[in-house]
Amino acid sequence: MFVISPMKTFLLVAVLAVTLSIKDVSAIKCYQCNSAIDVGCDLIDGNEPEKFAHFYKECEGNYEGQTPFCRKIEYELLDREVEEQRLIRICGWIPSNRRKSCVEFTTDNHFQKECECHDNGCNASTRLKMSIFVTLASSILVLILSNA
C-alpha cells in the first residue's frame, strides 16, 4: 500500500501551490542590442546580469497578435577586406517553425546563425534552463521514490 507521511504531503502541497501560483504572462524580457552600435553587446554571457542590465528590457511593441520571444543573431560579412562580425539580440515575434532552436546558413557574402528561445534573458548565451514543470515532476518523483 502506498502511504505518504504528513511531512511529505505538506512538501508536495507546498510545491504544487507555488507552481500553480506562478502566472503565465506574455511579456518576456530579452537582451536587446546590436554590437555594431552598442559597446558590450557581444560580451553578454548571462553570468554577470547586473553588468549588462541596460540591455535587458521587456519586449514592447506591436507583435501582430504573436507572443514575443528572444532572438540572437550572429552575423559575419564575408566579402570585406576587413572582417566584420555583428551580434544582434532582439525580441522576435514571427517563429521560425523549425525543430532546432538555432539554424546556420551561408550565402555568397555572409554567414548567419539565428537562435530563438522563450525564457527571460535566454538570448544572453547558451545555457540550460529548467522549466517549472521539470522541477515539479522531479519533486514528485523524489517523494514517491523516497517512500518506496
Coordinates of C-alpha atoms in Angstrom, one line a residue:
M1 CA 0.0 0.0 0.0
F2 CA 1.2 3.5 -0.9
V3 CA 1.3 5.8 2.2
I4 CA 2.8 9.3 2.2
S5 CA 3.9 10.8 5.6
P6 CA 2.4 14.1 6.7
M7 CA 5.6 16.0 6.1
K8 CA 5.9 14.7 2.5
T9 CA 2.3 15.5 1.9
F10 CA 3.0 19.1 3.2
L11 CA 6.0 19.4 0.9
L12 CA 4.1 18.1 -2.1
V13 CA 1.2 20.6 -1.4
A14 CA 3.7 23.4 -1.0
V15 CA 5.4 22.7 -4.3
L16 CA 2.1 22.4 -6.1
A17 CA 0.9 25.7 -4.5
V18 CA 4.0 27.6 -5.6
T19 CA 3.8 26.1 -9.1
L20 CA 0.2 26.9 -9.6
S21 CA 0.5 30.5 -8.2
I22 CA 3.0 31.5 -10.9
K23 CA 1.1 33.3 -13.5
D24 CA 1.7 32.9 -17.2
V25 CA 2.4 36.3 -18.8
S26 CA 3.1 37.0 -22.4
A27 CA 5.7 39.7 -21.5
I28 CA 9.2 38.5 -21.8
K29 CA 12.5 40.2 -21.1
C30 CA 15.3 39.8 -23.6
Y31 CA 18.7 41.4 -24.1
Q32 CA 18.3 44.0 -26.8
C33 CA 21.3 45.4 -28.5
N34 CA 23.5 45.4 -31.7
S35 CA 27.3 45.0 -31.4
A36 CA 27.8 47.4 -34.3
I37 CA 26.5 50.3 -32.2
D38 CA 26.2 49.1 -28.6
V39 CA 29.5 48.6 -26.8
G40 CA 29.5 45.4 -24.8
C41 CA 26.7 43.7 -26.7
D42 CA 29.0 40.9 -27.8
L43 CA 30.2 40.3 -24.2
I44 CA 26.9 39.3 -22.6
D45 CA 27.2 35.8 -21.2
G46 CA 24.5 35.6 -18.5
N47 CA 27.0 35.3 -15.6
E48 CA 27.0 39.0 -14.8
P49 CA 23.4 40.2 -15.4
E50 CA 23.9 43.4 -13.4
K51 CA 26.8 44.4 -15.7
F52 CA 24.5 44.3 -18.8
A53 CA 21.2 45.4 -17.2
H54 CA 20.9 48.3 -19.6
F55 CA 20.4 45.9 -22.4
Y56 CA 17.9 43.7 -20.5
K57 CA 14.5 45.0 -21.4
E58 CA 10.9 43.9 -21.7
C59 CA 9.7 43.2 -25.2
E60 CA 7.3 46.0 -26.0
G61 CA 5.5 46.9 -29.2
N62 CA 3.1 45.6 -31.7
Y63 CA 3.7 41.9 -32.3
E64 CA 0.8 41.3 -34.6
G65 CA -1.0 39.1 -32.1
Q66 CA 2.0 36.8 -31.7
T67 CA 3.8 36.1 -28.4
P68 CA 7.2 37.7 -28.4
F69 CA 10.4 35.6 -27.7
C70 CA 14.1 36.3 -27.6
R71 CA 16.3 36.0 -30.6
K72 CA 20.1 36.1 -31.0
I73 CA 21.7 36.6 -34.4
E74 CA 25.4 36.1 -35.2
Y75 CA 26.3 37.8 -38.5
E76 CA 29.6 37.8 -40.4
L77 CA 30.1 39.6 -43.6
L78 CA 32.4 37.6 -45.9
D79 CA 33.1 39.9 -48.8
R80 CA 35.1 42.5 -47.0
E81 CA 38.8 43.4 -46.8
V82 CA 38.3 43.8 -43.0
E83 CA 36.3 41.0 -41.4
E84 CA 33.0 42.4 -40.0
Q85 CA 31.1 40.5 -37.3
R86 CA 27.9 41.5 -35.6
L87 CA 25.9 40.1 -32.8
I88 CA 22.3 41.2 -32.6
R89 CA 20.0 40.5 -29.6
I90 CA 16.4 41.3 -30.2
C91 CA 12.8 40.4 -29.5
G92 CA 11.2 38.3 -32.2
W93 CA 7.5 37.5 -32.8
I94 CA 7.4 35.5 -36.1
P95 CA 8.6 32.0 -35.1
S96 CA 10.8 30.1 -37.5
N97 CA 8.7 26.8 -37.1
R98 CA 11.8 24.7 -37.2
R99 CA 12.7 21.8 -34.9
K100 CA 16.0 23.3 -33.8
S101 CA 16.3 26.4 -31.7
C102 CA 19.3 27.6 -33.8
V103 CA 19.9 27.5 -37.5
E104 CA 23.0 28.4 -39.5
F105 CA 23.3 29.4 -43.2
T106 CA 25.8 30.9 -45.5
T107 CA 25.3 32.9 -48.7
D108 CA 27.8 34.4 -51.1
N109 CA 28.5 37.4 -48.9
H110 CA 27.6 36.4 -45.3
F111 CA 27.3 33.8 -42.6
Q112 CA 24.4 33.9 -40.2
K113 CA 23.4 31.9 -37.1
E114 CA 20.0 32.6 -35.6
C115 CA 18.7 31.3 -32.3
E116 CA 15.3 31.8 -30.7
C117 CA 14.3 31.0 -27.2
H118 CA 11.3 31.6 -24.9
D119 CA 12.6 32.4 -21.4
N120 CA 13.6 35.7 -19.9
G121 CA 17.2 36.6 -20.8
C122 CA 17.8 33.4 -22.7
N123 CA 19.5 35.2 -25.6
A124 CA 22.5 36.1 -23.4
S125 CA 24.5 32.9 -24.1
T126 CA 24.0 29.2 -24.4
R127 CA 22.8 28.0 -21.1
L128 CA 20.3 25.4 -19.9
K129 CA 17.1 26.4 -18.2
M130 CA 14.9 24.1 -16.3
S131 CA 11.2 24.6 -16.7
I132 CA 8.9 24.7 -13.7
F133 CA 7.2 21.5 -14.9
V134 CA 10.5 19.6 -14.8
T135 CA 11.1 20.9 -11.3
L136 CA 7.6 19.8 -10.2
A137 CA 7.9 16.4 -11.8
S138 CA 11.3 15.9 -10.2
S139 CA 9.9 16.8 -6.8
I140 CA 7.0 14.4 -7.1
L141 CA 9.3 11.6 -8.3
V142 CA 11.6 12.1 -5.3
L143 CA 8.7 11.9 -2.9
I144 CA 7.4 8.8 -4.5
L145 CA 10.7 7.0 -4.6
S146 CA 11.7 8.0 -1.1
N147 CA 8.5 6.4 0.2
A148 CA 9.2 3.0 -1.5

